[in-house]
Coordinates of C-alpha atoms in Angstrom, one line a residue:
M19 CA 425.8 151.9 -38.6
E20 CA 424.5 149.3 -40.9
I21 CA 425.9 149.3 -44.5
K22 CA 423.0 149.7 -46.9
T23 CA 424.9 150.0 -50.3
H24 CA 427.5 148.2 -52.4
E25 CA 427.2 145.0 -50.3
G26 CA 428.9 142.9 -53.0
I27 CA 432.1 145.0 -53.4
D28 CA 435.5 143.3 -53.2
R29 CA 436.9 145.0 -50.1
A30 CA 440.4 143.7 -50.9
L31 CA 440.3 146.0 -54.0
C32 CA 438.2 148.9 -52.8
G33 CA 438.8 149.1 -49.1
E34 CA 437.5 148.0 -45.7
P35 CA 435.0 150.3 -43.9
V36 CA 436.5 151.6 -40.7
E37 CA 433.7 153.9 -39.6
I38 CA 430.3 154.9 -41.1
K39 CA 428.2 157.7 -39.7
E40 CA 425.3 159.6 -41.0
G41 CA 426.8 161.6 -43.8
S42 CA 430.4 160.4 -43.5
S43 CA 432.6 157.4 -43.8
T44 CA 436.2 156.3 -43.4
V45 CA 437.6 153.4 -45.5
R46 CA 441.0 151.7 -45.3
L47 CA 442.9 150.1 -48.2
E48 CA 446.2 148.3 -48.1
C49 CA 447.8 148.5 -51.5
A50 CA 448.5 145.0 -52.6
P51 CA 451.0 143.7 -55.3
C52 CA 448.1 143.0 -57.7
M53 CA 447.5 146.8 -57.8
A54 CA 451.0 147.5 -59.2
A55 CA 451.1 149.3 -62.6
D56 CA 454.8 148.6 -63.1
A57 CA 457.8 146.9 -61.6
S58 CA 458.6 149.8 -59.3
G59 CA 455.3 149.2 -57.4
L60 CA 453.4 152.2 -58.5
V61 CA 449.8 151.6 -57.6
H62 CA 447.4 152.2 -60.6
G63 CA 445.2 155.2 -60.0
G64 CA 442.0 153.3 -60.6
F65 CA 442.4 151.5 -57.3
I66 CA 442.8 154.8 -55.5
F67 CA 439.7 156.2 -57.4
G68 CA 437.8 153.0 -56.4
L69 CA 438.6 153.6 -52.7
A70 CA 437.5 157.2 -52.9
D71 CA 434.3 156.2 -54.8
Y72 CA 433.4 153.5 -52.2
A73 CA 433.9 156.0 -49.4
A74 CA 431.6 158.4 -51.1
M75 CA 428.9 155.8 -51.6
L76 CA 429.2 154.7 -47.9
S77 CA 428.8 158.3 -46.8
V78 CA 425.4 158.5 -48.6
N79 CA 424.7 154.8 -47.6
H80 CA 421.5 154.3 -49.6
P81 CA 420.8 151.1 -51.6
N82 CA 420.2 153.1 -54.8
V83 CA 423.1 155.5 -54.7
V84 CA 425.0 155.8 -57.9
L85 CA 428.0 158.0 -59.0
G86 CA 427.0 160.7 -61.5
A87 CA 430.3 162.6 -61.8
A88 CA 433.6 163.2 -60.1
E89 CA 436.1 166.0 -60.1
T90 CA 439.4 164.6 -58.7
R91 CA 443.1 165.3 -58.3
F92 CA 445.9 162.8 -57.8
L93 CA 448.3 164.7 -55.6
K94 CA 451.1 162.1 -54.8
P95 CA 451.9 158.6 -56.1
S96 CA 451.1 155.5 -54.0
R97 CA 453.1 152.4 -53.8
V98 CA 452.5 148.7 -53.1
G99 CA 452.4 148.3 -49.3
D100 CA 451.0 151.8 -48.6
V101 CA 448.0 151.9 -46.3
L102 CA 445.5 154.5 -47.6
I103 CA 442.7 156.0 -45.6
A104 CA 439.8 157.6 -47.4
T105 CA 437.5 160.0 -45.5
A106 CA 434.3 161.2 -47.1
Q107 CA 431.9 163.9 -46.0
D108 CA 428.4 164.3 -47.6
Q109 CA 428.0 168.1 -48.0
T110 CA 424.3 167.9 -49.0
P111 CA 422.6 165.2 -46.8
Q112 CA 418.9 164.6 -47.2
E113 CA 418.8 165.4 -50.9
R114 CA 418.5 163.2 -54.0
K115 CA 421.7 164.8 -55.3
H116 CA 424.7 164.5 -52.9
L117 CA 428.0 166.3 -53.2
V118 CA 430.6 164.3 -51.3
Q119 CA 434.1 165.6 -50.5
V120 CA 436.7 162.8 -50.3
E121 CA 440.4 162.9 -49.2
V122 CA 442.7 159.9 -49.5
S123 CA 445.7 160.0 -47.2
C124 CA 448.8 157.9 -46.7
G125 CA 450.1 158.8 -43.2
E126 CA 450.3 162.5 -43.1
D127 CA 450.2 163.0 -46.9
V128 CA 447.0 163.7 -48.8
V129 CA 447.5 161.6 -52.1
F130 CA 444.1 162.2 -53.7
S131 CA 441.2 164.6 -53.3
G132 CA 437.8 165.0 -55.1
T133 CA 434.2 165.9 -55.2
F134 CA 431.9 163.1 -56.1
T135 CA 428.4 163.9 -57.3
C136 CA 426.1 161.0 -56.2
F137 CA 422.4 160.5 -57.0
V138 CA 419.9 158.5 -55.1
T139 CA 417.5 157.0 -57.6
K140 CA 413.9 155.9 -57.0
E141 CA 414.8 152.4 -57.9
H142 CA 418.0 150.5 -58.7
V143 CA 419.6 151.8 -61.9
L144 CA 419.4 148.3 -63.4
A145 CA 415.7 147.6 -62.4
G146 CA 413.8 146.8 -65.6
A147 CA 417.0 146.7 -67.7

C-alpha cells in the first residue's frame, strides 16, 4: 500500500514501515545510541512515543491526518539495541475522527500501549498559516 502521510519523517528516529494495510500498520524501530537518556542505555520515552504515533498515522494513512490526543502507558523500559515493533489498528475507519490502538513490543514483551485520537482535516493544518 502506498504511504500517503508523513513522507518527510526521519525513519531512523521514528521507525521503518514493515506493513501498511487499510486501517492498520506495523513499524519497526531499532533503538540507537543517540536515543539513550543516560549512560545505562535507557531509551528516552519520546522515541517510543514517536514510533507509536508514526504507526497510528500510517494506519489512517491520509495526507491531512494529525494527532489530537493520546492516552498512553509505558509498561517496560527499552534499551539501546532493542528492536521495537509497533502495531496499530484503526478502530474507527472511514470517519474524520479515528481512534487507533497501538502496541509496541520488544520480542514477546509489550513495552508500550495507547489509544491515539487522530483527525483528518479538510486541508493541511498549516495551510494558510
